[in-house]
Every structure is written in structure tokens, then in C-alpha cells.
């Protein structure tokens, strides 16, 4: 639950600290004192959009900090742990808004995004604003209220998941159908391209071998001339080949080695060099004899090399990658040739996904219709208590089994109401009286909030438009709600305020130049004075005080 709220430099608030406990707490004060501003600040720290105009005049930034006790909220603690934000049973959220409108958000001291802050806020506090009943006319809101009240979270999630799987299956089938329309033309092209590569029959590594052989055949003359010249220098030159000169050196050194044995190793090396020169000459002779200026072979190699290069350019791959490209073409041909089988499988998958969706949607529809009766009965009972005897709520759940699947199911949910006996129920949005709509909205909110998962509920003057005995009943219902979860209520009604477990008064102070909002927790005596003010206006009499004290006493005894 919410344990404290600290607001600084927000609207007309310079600095306010609000400490809260469980049960029902009311905020009262004159109009314009800043009661609703406090709740606006609470909404901001829970993820509402920031506006630089909300920063107090003369300040550079507004700062709001809220502390929550999460020790008994297992789901919230689990969420915090998943986001690495756990803080041992306590959650502190902070929002800083600059005058330029930019804002920063923090959870347990860690910077976070506005979306993450909203996700956490939705798990902690439910705020019902002054005009919250206006949103109740929207079908999506009515559906959410019914599903929350009925505990349909798992069933709604199952429908959404089944819908997504069905949509995926539909897209797969549509893709295959589109591919089938172009299948014949594509197959013709692929078969032609694969036929060219099959006819080429290029072996792995052959492209490099062709390049090497083409280079050799194109330079036979140069190779033969160079080999002959090298052979003459190494072995056959009459003017003294390398082999002959090495022989003379070996003989000279051999004689000298007889004088100094230290030259023996040099003689051995020179002898080896003479032998290697002879071997090199033999190799050159063998290579030269293998050179054959074969024009036919040269033409054959050149033509095949050109074919390889042209197909490589055509397929935009290297020559060595042509065999791999052929394998890819054949694989795609196989896929297209089996496209009918794949399409049949995709159609079967779609059909099965549709059946799964239909089953999940049917289950959700049954649960919604059952929950609709229970919720409508509860709201009707609350309407009677709120001064609308004979008023009746009807929640109509219409299921169109032939409609296209939707993520939220196939149900159209509509809240219908009649405020007077004998009149047929009409759409909630067509209720003529604003006061009636306000009370109906309060009945819906109280009924829905009884099963809400959030630990704290805030009401901002949702009791507007009621008074007298009805107002007292409103207060009782809110007090009952406070026995199950934390309730914070802004009210102008003494009948509601008298039911509270704790009472806070908001007042506005001004020195003629600046205006500030002050917040005070009322003692028993101060509370009687505040209720007397709410009852009697400017002139407060002893009778008014006695009436206020009686209201508090009666609320405690109820």
C-alpha cells in the first residue's frame, strides 16, 4: 500500500509530505485548496504524462516521491525482481519534471522508462478521477471491468495467444498462396538456370585449374624460351655454365682441404650445390619436353573458361561458388515443386489454430455471461443503496460466432441501465441525468474495485452529485472497501468524511504574493471542527459541532 507521498514545487504546492496507513483516508478542504492537485501529483509519479506548466512558478523543477509497502504483494515483488528493482519489501518511485517539460523517472533509485513506471503503477494504485464515470461508456472499459470482476485474466490471455497463433497461420498460408501464383514462371526460370549449370558440370576446384591451364597454354613460347635460357646458364653453356664452374671450385677446394681440413665442410656444400644444379637442369629439360603448343587444347580451355566466367557474372557469384549456386537452385526448385504440400499443411495448421481459438473464445464467452449476471446484480443492489430504488443494471454479452476472430474474443459487451422502474434498460452513455450517471458510475467502480488486484484505490470526488442519506451510504460503501484495501478519497461531503479512519485537511495559504498548499492530519477535535465546517459553512454553532460528533460516532458504531 501507499505509505507516503512527498511533493515539491508542483502547481501551487511548494512542499507537502503525506503519510498514509491502511483503511479509508479522506482529504477535505475548501475548493481550490489543492486536494485534487495532490492526486494529480500521485498520478504523475505513477506514470502520467508530464507537462512543464505543472512546475510551481519560480521553481526549476517539480519532484514527486511515493513510497509503497510491498511486503504482502507477492506479484509486485516478483515483477520488481524480474526488472532487477527489488528493495526488500519496499518500493520507492520518484518523478522529476523540469520547467522545459522533460522528465526523469526512478524506481528504487534506478533510472527507468515511463512505460516501465506505468506498468508498476498499474499494479499498485487504481485512481478514479472526478470524471472517471465518463470512461465507463467505452466498450473496451466495460469489457475490462467485467473481465477483472470475473477473474478472467487466464482465459483472456488464452484467447489472445490463440488469436496470435491463428493470425500467424493465416499469414503463412497467404504467403504460400501468393508464392503459388508466381510458381510456374519462377520454376521455368530456375529450371533454365539450373540446366545451364548442370550442362557446365563444373567440378569443385576446376575453375582455378582452368585459369592455371589457360595461363600456361597462352604462354608456351615464353615458357620454352625462358627454360632454354635458364638451362644454358645452369648446365649447357659452352662459355662456362654454373655446373661447370661449381665443378672447378670443388676440385680447387678439395686440394686445399688436404692442407687444411677446416675446408672440408665447404667442399661438401659446394659439391651439393653442383649436384642440385644438375638436378635443376634435368627438371628444366623434363618441363621443356612437356611443353606442347596445342592450339586445339588452348581453344577448348579458353572457351570453357569463358563459359564459367559468364555464368559466374550472371549469378553474381565467384566461379568457385557456381557448384554451391547450383545446389541452391535445385533446393528452391524442390520447395516450389512441393509447394502444394506445404500449402496443404499450412491450411491444416490454420484450421487447427482456428479451432483452438474458437474453443478458447467460447470458454471466455461462457465465463463472461456468467460473470455479467453476478456483476449486474451487485451493481443493481448498489444503485438502490445510492438513492436509485428500482434502478437496474443489465450487462449484455452478445457473441457473434461467425465474426472474424479478435484478440479480445468475439463478445460485444454493453452496460445497459434503467434508473427508474418500468423503463427499459438503455445504453449507459444515454442516461440523461448527470447526477444519475455519476452515482451509477460510483456503483460500478465500487463493485469492480472489490475484486481489483491493486492494493490501493483513490477516489477523487466521484461522490459529486449526491447528498443526504445517499451520501452517507456512499461513505459506508467506501469504508467497507477500506476494510479490504487502502482507500484514499477526496470529498466535499461530511457524510463521506465521517466514515474515514483518518482525516487530512488541505488548505491554501497566501501572503498576497505567493500561494502555498498546506496539509494537516486532524486530531479528533480538529476533525469535528472540519466536519462542522462542511455541514454549516461560515457560522459554526455548537449544534453543528454536536451533529458532526454524532456522525463520527455513528460511523464507528455502524
Coordinates of C-alpha atoms in Angstrom, one line a residue:
X1 CA 0.0 0.0 0.0
X2 CA 1.0 3.6 -0.3
X3 CA 2.8 4.7 2.8
X4 CA 4.0 8.3 1.9
X5 CA 3.8 10.9 -0.8
X6 CA 6.3 13.8 -0.9
X7 CA 5.5 16.6 -3.4
X8 CA 7.8 19.6 -4.0
X9 CA 7.3 22.6 -6.3
X10 CA 4.2 21.1 -8.1
X11 CA 1.4 23.5 -9.2
X12 CA 0.7 25.6 -6.1
X13 CA 2.4 23.2 -3.7
X14 CA 5.8 24.2 -2.5
X15 CA 6.4 21.2 -0.3
X16 CA 3.9 18.7 1.2
X17 CA 4.5 15.4 2.9
X18 CA 1.6 12.9 3.1
X19 CA 1.9 9.9 5.4
X20 CA -0.7 7.2 5.0
X21 CA -1.9 4.0 6.7
X22 CA -4.4 1.3 5.7
X23 CA -8.1 1.7 5.8
X24 CA -10.0 4.7 4.5
X25 CA -8.4 8.2 4.5
X26 CA -10.2 11.3 3.4
X27 CA -8.9 14.6 2.1
X28 CA -11.1 17.6 2.6
X29 CA -10.7 21.4 2.3
X30 CA -12.1 24.4 0.5
X31 CA -12.5 24.3 -3.3
X32 CA -9.1 25.2 -4.9
X33 CA -7.0 24.3 -1.8
X34 CA -5.1 21.7 -3.8
X35 CA -6.8 18.4 -2.9
X36 CA -7.0 17.2 -6.5
X37 CA -3.6 18.6 -7.2
X38 CA -2.2 16.1 -4.7
X39 CA -3.8 13.3 -6.7
X40 CA -2.5 14.8 -9.9
X41 CA 1.0 14.5 -8.4
X42 CA 0.3 10.9 -7.4
X43 CA -0.8 10.2 -11.0
X44 CA 2.4 11.8 -12.3
X45 CA 4.7 9.7 -10.1
X46 CA 2.8 6.6 -11.3
X47 CA 3.4 7.4 -15.0
X48 CA 1.0 10.1 -16.2
X49 CA 2.4 12.4 -18.9
X50 CA 4.5 15.3 -17.7
X51 CA 3.9 19.0 -18.5
X52 CA 6.3 21.7 -17.7
X53 CA 3.5 24.1 -16.8
X54 CA 2.9 22.0 -13.7
X55 CA 6.1 23.2 -12.2
X56 CA 5.5 25.8 -9.5
X57 CA 6.1 29.4 -10.5
X58 CA 9.6 30.4 -9.7
X59 CA 10.9 26.8 -9.4
X60 CA 13.1 25.0 -11.9
X61 CA 11.6 21.6 -11.4
X62 CA 8.9 19.6 -9.7
X63 CA 9.7 16.5 -7.7
X64 CA 7.3 13.8 -6.5
X65 CA 8.3 10.7 -4.5
X66 CA 5.9 7.9 -3.4
X67 CA 6.8 5.1 -1.1
X68 CA 4.9 1.8 -1.1
X69 CA 4.9 -1.2 1.3
X70 CA 5.1 -4.3 -1.0
X71 CA 5.9 -6.9 1.8
X72 CA 2.5 -8.5 1.2
X73 CA 2.3 -8.1 -2.5
X74 CA 3.9 -11.2 -4.0
X75 CA 3.1 -10.4 -7.6
X76 CA 4.6 -6.9 -7.3
X77 CA 7.8 -8.2 -5.6
X78 CA 8.1 -10.8 -8.4
X79 CA 7.7 -8.0 -11.0
X80 CA 10.4 -5.9 -9.3
X81 CA 12.8 -8.9 -9.1
X82 CA 12.3 -9.6 -12.8
X83 CA 13.3 -6.0 -13.6
X84 CA 16.2 -6.0 -11.1
X85 CA 14.4 -3.4 -8.9
X86 CA 13.7 -5.3 -5.7
X87 CA 14.2 -3.5 -2.4
X88 CA 13.2 -5.9 0.4
X89 CA 9.5 -5.2 0.7
X90 CA 9.6 -1.5 -0.1
X91 CA 9.2 0.3 -3.4
X92 CA 10.1 4.0 -3.8
X93 CA 9.2 5.7 -7.1
X94 CA 10.3 9.2 -8.0
X95 CA 9.5 11.6 -10.8
X96 CA 11.3 14.8 -11.6
X97 CA 9.8 17.2 -14.2
X98 CA 11.8 20.2 -15.5
X99 CA 10.2 23.5 -16.5
X100 CA 11.0 22.7 -20.1
X101 CA 8.7 19.7 -19.8
X102 CA 11.3 16.9 -19.8
X103 CA 11.1 14.4 -17.0
X104 CA 13.1 11.6 -15.4
X105 CA 11.7 8.6 -13.6
X106 CA 13.2 6.3 -10.9
X107 CA 12.2 3.1 -9.2
X108 CA 14.1 2.2 -6.1
X109 CA 16.8 4.6 -7.1
X110 CA 17.3 3.2 -10.6
X111 CA 16.5 5.3 -13.7
X112 CA 13.7 3.8 -15.7
X113 CA 11.4 4.4 -18.6
X114 CA 7.9 6.0 -18.4
X115 CA 6.4 2.8 -19.8
X116 CA 8.0 0.7 -17.0
X117 CA 6.8 3.2 -14.4
X118 CA 3.3 2.9 -15.7
X119 CA 3.4 -0.9 -15.6
X120 CA 4.4 -0.8 -12.0
X121 CA 1.8 1.9 -11.2
X122 CA -1.0 -0.2 -12.6
X123 CA 0.0 -2.9 -10.1
X124 CA 0.0 -0.6 -7.1
X125 CA -2.7 2.0 -7.2
X126 CA -6.0 2.5 -9.1
X127 CA -7.1 6.1 -9.4
X128 CA -10.7 7.0 -10.1
X129 CA -10.9 10.7 -11.1
X130 CA -13.7 13.2 -10.9
X131 CA -14.9 12.2 -14.3
X132 CA -13.9 8.6 -14.3
X133 CA -17.5 7.5 -14.9
X134 CA -17.3 9.1 -18.4
X135 CA -14.8 6.5 -19.5
X136 CA -17.3 3.8 -18.4
X137 CA -19.3 4.3 -21.5
X138 CA -16.5 2.9 -23.7
X139 CA -16.9 -0.7 -24.7
X140 CA -13.3 -1.6 -24.0
X141 CA -13.5 -0.2 -20.5
X142 CA -16.8 -2.1 -19.9
X143 CA -15.1 -5.3 -21.1
X144 CA -12.1 -4.8 -18.8
X145 CA -14.4 -4.2 -15.8
X146 CA -16.3 -7.4 -16.5
X147 CA -13.2 -9.5 -17.0
X148 CA -11.5 -8.1 -13.9
X149 CA -14.6 -8.8 -11.8
X150 CA -15.0 -12.3 -13.2
X151 CA -11.3 -13.2 -12.8
X152 CA -10.9 -13.9 -16.5
X153 CA -7.2 -13.0 -16.7
X154 CA -6.1 -16.5 -17.7
X155 CA -9.0 -17.0 -20.1
X156 CA -8.4 -13.6 -21.8
X157 CA -4.7 -14.4 -22.2
X158 CA -5.5 -17.8 -23.7
X159 CA -7.8 -16.2 -26.3
X160 CA -5.2 -13.6 -27.1
X161 CA -2.5 -16.2 -27.6
X162 CA -4.8 -18.4 -29.7
X163 CA -5.7 -15.4 -31.8
X164 CA -2.0 -14.6 -32.4
X165 CA -1.3 -18.2 -33.5
X166 CA -4.2 -18.1 -35.8
X167 CA -3.0 -14.8 -37.3
X168 CA 0.5 -16.2 -37.9
X169 CA -1.0 -19.3 -39.6
X170 CA -3.2 -17.1 -41.8
X171 CA -0.1 -15.1 -42.9
X172 CA 1.8 -18.2 -43.6
X173 CA -1.0 -19.6 -45.7
X174 CA -1.4 -16.3 -47.6
X175 CA 2.3 -16.1 -48.3
X176 CA 2.3 -19.6 -49.8
X177 CA -0.8 -18.8 -51.9
X178 CA 0.9 -15.7 -53.2
X179 CA 4.0 -17.7 -54.0
X180 CA 1.9 -20.3 -55.8
X181 CA 0.6 -17.6 -58.2
X182 CA 4.1 -16.9 -59.4
X183 CA 5.2 -20.5 -59.0
X184 CA 5.2 -21.6 -62.7
X185 CA 7.1 -18.6 -64.0
X186 CA 9.6 -18.9 -61.2
X187 CA 10.0 -22.7 -61.8
X188 CA 10.7 -22.1 -65.5
X189 CA 13.4 -19.6 -64.7
X190 CA 15.0 -21.8 -62.0
X191 CA 15.0 -24.9 -64.2
X192 CA 16.6 -23.0 -67.1
X193 CA 19.3 -21.6 -64.8
X194 CA 19.9 -25.0 -63.2
X195 CA 20.0 -26.6 -66.6
X196 CA 22.8 -24.2 -67.7
X197 CA 24.9 -25.1 -64.6
X198 CA 24.2 -28.8 -65.0
X199 CA 25.4 -28.6 -68.6
X200 CA 28.5 -26.8 -67.5
X201 CA 29.1 -29.6 -64.9
X202 CA 31.8 -27.7 -63.2
X203 CA 33.8 -29.8 -60.7
X204 CA 34.9 -28.3 -57.3
X205 CA 38.2 -26.6 -57.8
X206 CA 38.0 -26.8 -61.6
X207 CA 37.7 -23.1 -62.1
X208 CA 41.1 -22.4 -60.6
X209 CA 42.6 -25.3 -62.6
X210 CA 41.2 -23.8 -65.8
X211 CA 42.7 -20.4 -65.0
X212 CA 46.1 -22.0 -64.4
X213 CA 46.0 -24.1 -67.6
X214 CA 44.8 -21.2 -69.7
X215 CA 47.7 -19.1 -68.5
X216 CA 50.2 -21.9 -69.3
X217 CA 48.8 -22.6 -72.8
X218 CA 48.7 -18.9 -73.7
X219 CA 52.4 -18.5 -72.8
X220 CA 54.0 -21.7 -74.2
X221 CA 56.6 -19.8 -76.3
X222 CA 57.7 -17.6 -73.5
X223 CA 57.9 -20.6 -71.1
X224 CA 60.0 -22.6 -73.6
X225 CA 62.4 -19.7 -74.3
X226 CA 62.9 -18.9 -70.7
X227 CA 63.5 -22.6 -69.8
X228 CA 66.2 -22.9 -72.6
X229 CA 68.0 -19.8 -71.4
X230 CA 68.0 -20.9 -67.8
X231 CA 69.2 -24.4 -68.8
X232 CA 72.1 -23.0 -70.7
X233 CA 73.1 -20.8 -67.8
X234 CA 72.9 -23.7 -65.3
X235 CA 74.3 -26.6 -67.4
X236 CA 74.7 -26.3 -71.2
X237 CA 76.6 -23.0 -71.8
X238 CA 79.9 -23.6 -73.6
X239 CA 81.3 -20.4 -72.1
X240 CA 81.0 -21.9 -68.6
X241 CA 77.8 -23.0 -67.1
X242 CA 77.0 -22.8 -63.4
X243 CA 77.5 -26.6 -63.2
X244 CA 81.0 -26.4 -64.8
X245 CA 82.1 -23.5 -62.6
X246 CA 80.9 -25.3 -59.5
X247 CA 83.0 -28.4 -60.6
X248 CA 86.1 -26.3 -60.9
X249 CA 85.5 -24.8 -57.5
X250 CA 85.0 -28.2 -55.9
X251 CA 88.3 -29.5 -57.3
X252 CA 90.2 -26.4 -56.2
X253 CA 88.8 -26.5 -52.7
X254 CA 89.3 -30.3 -52.4
X255 CA 93.0 -29.8 -52.9
X256 CA 93.1 -27.1 -50.4
X257 CA 91.2 -29.2 -47.9
X258 CA 94.2 -31.6 -48.0
X259 CA 96.2 -28.7 -46.5
X260 CA 93.6 -27.5 -44.0
X261 CA 90.8 -29.9 -43.1
X262 CA 88.7 -27.0 -42.0
X263 CA 87.7 -26.5 -45.6
X264 CA 86.2 -30.0 -45.8
X265 CA 82.7 -28.8 -44.8
X266 CA 82.8 -26.1 -47.5
X267 CA 83.8 -28.7 -50.1
X268 CA 80.8 -30.7 -49.1
X269 CA 78.4 -27.8 -49.5
X270 CA 79.9 -26.8 -52.9
X271 CA 79.6 -30.5 -54.0
X272 CA 75.9 -30.5 -53.0
X273 CA 75.3 -27.3 -55.0
X274 CA 76.8 -28.9 -58.1
X275 CA 74.5 -31.9 -57.7
X276 CA 71.5 -29.6 -57.2
X277 CA 72.4 -27.6 -60.3
X278 CA 72.5 -30.9 -62.3
X279 CA 69.0 -31.8 -60.8
X280 CA 67.6 -28.4 -61.7
X281 CA 68.9 -28.8 -65.3
X282 CA 67.2 -32.2 -65.5
X283 CA 64.0 -30.7 -64.3
X284 CA 64.1 -27.9 -66.8
X285 CA 64.7 -30.5 -69.6
X286 CA 61.8 -32.5 -68.5
X287 CA 59.5 -29.5 -68.2
X288 CA 60.6 -28.2 -71.6
X289 CA 59.9 -31.5 -73.3
X290 CA 56.3 -31.4 -71.8
X291 CA 55.5 -28.1 -73.3
X292 CA 53.3 -28.6 -76.3
X293 CA 51.8 -25.8 -78.2
X294 CA 48.4 -27.5 -78.8
X295 CA 46.1 -24.9 -80.4
X296 CA 43.1 -27.2 -80.1
X297 CA 43.5 -27.7 -76.4
X298 CA 44.1 -24.0 -75.9
X299 CA 40.9 -23.1 -77.7
X300 CA 39.0 -25.7 -75.6
X301 CA 40.3 -24.4 -72.3
X302 CA 39.7 -20.7 -73.3
X303 CA 36.1 -21.5 -74.3
X304 CA 35.3 -23.4 -71.1
X305 CA 37.0 -20.6 -69.0
X306 CA 34.8 -18.0 -70.7
X307 CA 31.6 -20.1 -70.1
X308 CA 32.5 -20.3 -66.4
X309 CA 33.2 -16.6 -66.1
X310 CA 29.9 -15.7 -67.9
X311 CA 27.8 -17.9 -65.6
X312 CA 29.6 -16.5 -62.6
X313 CA 28.7 -13.0 -63.7
X314 CA 25.1 -14.0 -64.4
X315 CA 24.6 -15.4 -61.0
X316 CA 26.6 -12.7 -59.3
X317 CA 28.9 -15.2 -57.5
X318 CA 32.6 -16.2 -57.9
X319 CA 33.5 -19.0 -60.3
X320 CA 34.3 -21.3 -57.4
X321 CA 30.8 -20.7 -55.9
X322 CA 28.9 -22.0 -59.0
X323 CA 28.5 -25.6 -57.7
X324 CA 27.1 -24.2 -54.5
X325 CA 24.7 -21.9 -56.5
X326 CA 23.5 -25.0 -58.5
X327 CA 22.7 -26.7 -55.2
X328 CA 20.7 -23.7 -54.1
X329 CA 18.7 -23.6 -57.3
X330 CA 17.8 -27.2 -57.0
X331 CA 16.7 -26.8 -53.4
X332 CA 14.4 -23.9 -54.4
X333 CA 13.0 -26.0 -57.3
X334 CA 12.3 -28.7 -54.8
X335 CA 10.5 -26.3 -52.5
X336 CA 8.4 -24.9 -55.3
X337 CA 7.6 -28.4 -56.6
X338 CA 6.4 -29.3 -53.1
X339 CA 4.6 -26.0 -52.6
X340 CA 1.2 -27.7 -52.8
X341 CA 2.1 -30.0 -50.0
X342 CA 3.4 -27.0 -47.9
X343 CA 0.2 -25.1 -48.7
X344 CA -2.0 -28.0 -47.6
X345 CA 0.0 -28.3 -44.4
X346 CA -0.4 -24.5 -43.8
X347 CA -4.1 -24.7 -44.4
X348 CA -4.4 -27.5 -41.9
X349 CA -2.4 -25.5 -39.4
X350 CA -4.7 -22.5 -39.9
X351 CA -7.8 -24.7 -39.5
X352 CA -6.4 -26.2 -36.3
X353 CA -5.5 -22.8 -34.9
X354 CA -9.0 -21.5 -35.7
X355 CA -10.5 -24.4 -33.8
X356 CA -8.2 -23.7 -30.8
X357 CA -9.3 -20.0 -30.9
X358 CA -13.0 -20.9 -31.2
X359 CA -12.7 -23.2 -28.2
X360 CA -10.9 -20.6 -26.1
X361 CA -13.3 -17.8 -27.2
X362 CA -16.3 -20.0 -26.4
X363 CA -14.9 -20.7 -22.9
X364 CA -14.3 -17.0 -22.3
X365 CA -17.8 -16.1 -23.6
X366 CA -19.4 -18.6 -21.1
X367 CA -17.5 -17.1 -18.2
X368 CA -18.3 -13.6 -19.3
X369 CA -22.0 -14.3 -19.4
X370 CA -22.0 -15.9 -16.0
X371 CA -19.9 -13.0 -14.5
X372 CA -22.2 -10.5 -16.2
X373 CA -25.2 -11.7 -14.2
X374 CA -23.3 -11.6 -10.9
X375 CA -21.8 -8.1 -11.6
X376 CA -25.1 -6.7 -12.9
X377 CA -26.9 -7.9 -9.7
X378 CA -24.2 -6.4 -7.5
X379 CA -24.3 -3.0 -9.3
X380 CA -28.1 -3.0 -9.2
X381 CA -28.0 -3.5 -5.4
X382 CA -25.5 -0.7 -5.0
X383 CA -27.7 1.6 -7.2
X384 CA -30.6 1.0 -4.9
X385 CA -28.5 1.9 -1.9
X386 CA -27.3 5.0 -3.6
X387 CA -30.7 6.5 -3.9
X388 CA -31.9 4.8 -7.1
X389 CA -34.6 2.3 -5.9
X390 CA -35.9 0.3 -8.8
X391 CA -32.8 1.1 -10.8
X392 CA -31.3 -1.8 -12.6
X393 CA -28.1 -2.7 -14.4
X394 CA -28.0 -5.2 -17.2
X395 CA -24.8 -6.3 -18.8
X396 CA -25.4 -7.7 -22.2
X397 CA -22.8 -10.1 -23.7
X398 CA -23.5 -10.7 -27.4
X399 CA -21.4 -13.3 -29.1
X400 CA -21.0 -13.4 -32.9
X401 CA -19.7 -16.9 -33.6
X402 CA -19.3 -16.1 -37.3
X403 CA -17.3 -13.0 -36.8
X404 CA -13.6 -12.7 -37.6
X405 CA -11.5 -13.7 -34.6
X406 CA -10.4 -10.8 -32.4
X407 CA -7.7 -10.7 -29.8
X408 CA -10.2 -9.9 -27.0
X409 CA -12.7 -12.5 -28.1
X410 CA -15.9 -12.5 -30.1
X411 CA -18.1 -10.8 -27.5
X412 CA -19.7 -7.4 -27.7
X413 CA -20.2 -6.2 -24.1
X414 CA -22.6 -3.4 -23.3
X415 CA -23.6 -2.0 -19.9
X416 CA -27.3 -1.1 -20.0
X417 CA -29.1 0.7 -17.2
X418 CA -32.5 2.0 -16.2
X419 CA -32.7 4.5 -13.4
X420 CA -36.5 4.1 -12.9
X421 CA -38.8 1.1 -12.6
X422 CA -40.8 0.2 -15.6
X423 CA -38.4 1.8 -18.1
X424 CA -36.4 -0.5 -20.4
X425 CA -32.6 -0.5 -19.9
X426 CA -30.7 1.7 -22.3
X427 CA -27.0 2.2 -23.1
X428 CA -25.1 3.6 -20.2
X429 CA -23.9 6.5 -22.4
X430 CA -27.6 7.6 -23.0
X431 CA -28.5 8.1 -19.3
X432 CA -29.9 11.6 -19.3
X433 CA -29.1 12.8 -15.8
X434 CA -25.5 13.7 -15.0
X435 CA -26.1 13.0 -11.3
X436 CA -27.6 9.6 -12.0
X437 CA -24.7 8.8 -14.3
X438 CA -22.3 9.8 -11.5
X439 CA -24.0 7.5 -9.0
X440 CA -24.2 4.7 -11.4
X441 CA -20.5 5.2 -12.2
X442 CA -19.7 5.1 -8.5
X443 CA -21.7 1.9 -8.1
X444 CA -19.8 0.3 -11.0
X445 CA -16.5 1.4 -9.6
X446 CA -17.2 0.2 -6.1
X447 CA -18.4 -3.2 -7.3
X448 CA -15.5 -3.5 -9.7
X449 CA -12.9 -2.4 -7.2
X450 CA -14.0 -5.1 -4.7
X451 CA -12.3 -7.6 -6.9
X452 CA -9.5 -5.4 -8.3
X453 CA -6.0 -6.6 -7.8
X454 CA -4.5 -3.3 -6.9
X455 CA -3.9 -2.8 -3.1
X456 CA -4.7 0.9 -3.1
X457 CA -7.7 2.7 -4.5
X458 CA -8.0 6.5 -4.9
X459 CA -11.4 8.3 -5.5
X460 CA -11.3 12.0 -6.5
X461 CA -14.8 13.4 -5.8
X462 CA -16.6 10.6 -7.5
X463 CA -19.3 11.2 -5.0
X464 CA -20.2 14.6 -6.6
X465 CA -23.9 15.0 -7.3
X466 CA -25.1 13.0 -4.3
X467 CA -26.1 14.2 -0.8
X468 CA -28.1 13.5 2.3
X469 CA -28.7 9.9 3.2
X470 CA -27.3 8.7 -0.1
X471 CA -24.0 10.4 0.7
X472 CA -23.9 8.5 4.0
X473 CA -24.4 5.2 2.1
X474 CA -21.6 6.2 -0.3
X475 CA -19.3 6.7 2.7
X476 CA -20.3 3.4 4.2
X477 CA -19.5 1.6 0.9
X478 CA -16.1 3.3 0.8
X479 CA -15.4 2.4 4.4
X480 CA -16.3 -1.2 3.7
X481 CA -13.9 -1.1 0.8
X482 CA -11.3 0.3 3.1
X483 CA -11.5 -2.8 5.3
X484 CA -10.2 -4.9 2.3
X485 CA -7.7 -2.4 0.8
X486 CA -6.3 1.0 1.2
X487 CA -8.8 3.8 0.2
X488 CA -7.9 7.4 -0.3
X489 CA -10.9 9.7 -1.0
X490 CA -11.1 13.4 -1.9
X491 CA -14.6 14.6 -0.8
X492 CA -16.7 17.6 -0.1
X493 CA -19.4 15.6 1.7
X494 CA -19.4 15.4 5.5
X495 CA -21.4 12.2 5.3
X496 CA -18.5 10.6 3.5
X497 CA -15.7 12.2 5.5
X498 CA -17.3 11.0 8.8
X499 CA -16.8 7.4 7.7
X500 CA -13.0 7.7 7.4
X501 CA -10.4 6.0 9.5
X502 CA -8.0 9.0 9.0
X503 CA -8.8 12.6 8.1
X504 CA -6.4 15.0 6.3
X505 CA -7.3 18.7 5.7
X506 CA -5.8 20.6 2.7
X507 CA -5.7 24.4 3.0
X508 CA -4.4 27.2 0.9
X509 CA -2.2 29.9 2.4
X510 CA -1.3 33.2 0.7
X511 CA 0.7 36.3 1.7
X512 CA -0.6 38.3 -1.3
X513 CA 2.4 37.4 -3.4
X514 CA 2.7 33.7 -3.2
X515 CA 0.3 30.9 -2.6
X516 CA 1.1 27.6 -0.9
X517 CA -0.8 24.4 -0.1
X518 CA -0.7 23.1 3.5
X519 CA -1.6 19.6 4.6
X520 CA -2.5 18.6 8.2
X521 CA -3.6 15.4 9.8
X522 CA -6.6 16.2 12.0
X523 CA -6.9 15.3 15.7
X524 CA -10.3 14.2 17.0
X525 CA -11.3 17.7 17.9
X526 CA -10.0 19.2 14.7
X527 CA -11.9 16.6 12.8
X528 CA -15.2 17.6 14.5
X529 CA -14.5 21.2 13.6
X530 CA -13.8 20.3 9.9
X531 CA -17.0 18.3 9.6
X532 CA -18.9 21.1 11.3
X533 CA -17.4 23.5 8.7
X534 CA -18.5 21.1 5.9
X535 CA -22.0 20.9 7.5
X536 CA -22.6 24.5 8.5
X537 CA -20.4 26.7 6.3
X538 CA -19.1 30.0 7.7
X539 CA -21.0 30.2 11.0
X540 CA -20.4 27.0 13.1
X541 CA -22.6 26.5 16.1
X542 CA -22.5 24.1 19.0
X543 CA -25.4 22.3 17.4
X544 CA -23.4 21.9 14.2
X545 CA -20.4 20.5 16.2
X546 CA -22.7 18.1 18.1
X547 CA -24.1 16.9 14.8
X548 CA -20.5 16.4 13.4
X549 CA -19.5 14.4 16.5
X550 CA -22.7 12.3 16.3
X551 CA -21.9 11.5 12.6
X552 CA -18.4 10.3 13.6
X553 CA -19.8 8.2 16.5
X554 CA -22.5 6.7 14.4
X555 CA -19.9 5.8 11.7
X556 CA -17.8 3.9 14.2
X557 CA -20.7 2.0 15.6
X558 CA -22.1 1.0 12.2

